[in-house]
Amino acid sequence: MRYAQGGGLTDAERAARERVRLQAVARFEGGEKNREIAAALRVSERSVERWRRRWREGGEAGVQSKGSPGRPKLSDAQVARLERELERSPLAHGWEDQRWTLARIKTLIGRMFHVSYTVEGTWALLRRHGWSWQQPARRAIERDDAAIEPVEEGGVASGKSTAAARGAWIVFEDEAGQTLRPPRARTWGRVGHTPVVRVRGRGSGRVSIAGMACYKTGARSRFMYGFRVHRGRKGEPKAFTWQEYRDLIVRARTQLGGPIVLVWDNLSVHLVPQMKEFITANEHWLTVFQLPSYAPDLNPQEGVWALVKRGLGNLAAINVDHLAKAVKRRLKKIQYRPHLIDGCLAGAGLIMDG
């Protein structure tokens, strides 16, 4: 069996070198000179000199090999202690969510044992002791009753053609929400023991977002959003009103500086008479296409939500304000990364025609 180290020695070769060192120790005790020992053992005088110095300082133990750098740096007792700390979850060690990553485990090893591991070495250590990258289970039941039906591009293709003909931005709109119960994200856990993420079973609070992914041939892709925090107070609206959607559309036109082809779903508030009147009154710069029912995969904005939810995986939010801060931080990161917005368009199977 080979170990990854400078020289790439096998166990047999390493054992042979250890025997040479022990023979040198016996000759040191017999009073032989370095030159004689080097000739007899067929090694350099410099090596013999180094071994003799270590022998004087530490006896036979000082001459023996300190072991391969590729061998485990932690003892069995230290590994057992590390496993106990990993089972306490990242929350106990100062991270805000419940996801163990290789970088975090590497940091934890350094804190606990003052030993430096690489990310690759951390992966090998965990695999060697029966840990793997897993999807955790949650105590509460998570349901998704949304029906999925086959759809075609339909209005999306028409919207792209209209946007190209008018030199307009094509804007995909969608809504998302997040409660104090975070999305599940993979974390390291012992093989055969599914990790458990602790979530709040009670408590109120929800963050709602209305987002717009904006595209135009030859221009940098843009992302903008409306934000609402619902704290569960009496009479407090839970969802966006048609006026808030109207204001978001007007803000998009102002920031984009041109006409808009808006593509969104059949949410009831999108279809109220007041919204229809607003669209008709502004048809010189606003054209609206409805997505087919149950066709979220045609909307690039769904990809943006996936990026946001992935960043919130296993988040242990203290309250709704903590949650809102975390969501806003991730939304702003996406705004400054247009390549991510472009990737969401490609992920929906769409392209902007030149």
Tab-separated table of C-alpha atoms in Angstrom, residues 30 37 68 73 78 90-91 97 123 125 143 156 159 168 172 182 212 216 241 246 252 293 296 321 326-327 334 348 353:
chain	number	residue	atom	x	y	z
A	30	GLY	CA	29.974	0.574	19.403
A	37	ILE	CA	29.178	3.533	9.211
A	68	SER	CA	4.766	9.565	6.838
A	73	LYS	CA	-2.415	13.426	11.875
A	78	GLN	CA	-8.840	12.909	18.767
A	90	PRO	CA	-22.178	23.902	13.346
A	91	LEU	CA	-24.444	26.105	15.471
A	97	ASP	CA	-26.634	27.403	9.724
A	123	TRP	CA	-12.303	14.773	2.896
A	125	LEU	CA	-10.177	11.800	6.992
A	143	ARG	CA	-45.211	19.061	1.464
A	156	VAL	CA	-42.389	32.897	-23.864
A	159	GLY	CA	-42.525	37.535	-25.749
A	168	ALA	CA	-37.336	46.169	-25.402
A	172	PHE	CA	-39.513	37.570	-16.174
A	182	PRO	CA	-35.028	26.730	6.140
A	212	MET	CA	-37.606	40.369	-11.893
A	216	LYS	CA	-31.784	42.435	-23.436
A	241	THR	CA	-50.929	44.023	-3.506
A	246	ARG	CA	-47.515	48.184	-10.395
A	252	ALA	CA	-38.135	48.485	-13.596
A	293	SER	CA	-50.255	27.188	-16.040
A	296	PRO	CA	-42.289	27.337	-13.545
A	321	ASP	CA	-35.591	40.012	11.086
A	326	ALA	CA	-29.942	36.831	5.370
A	327	VAL	CA	-32.298	36.831	2.358
A	334	ILE	CA	-26.984	37.999	-7.207
A	348	ALA	CA	-34.760	27.548	-18.357
A	353	ASP	CA	-31.696	36.031	-30.043
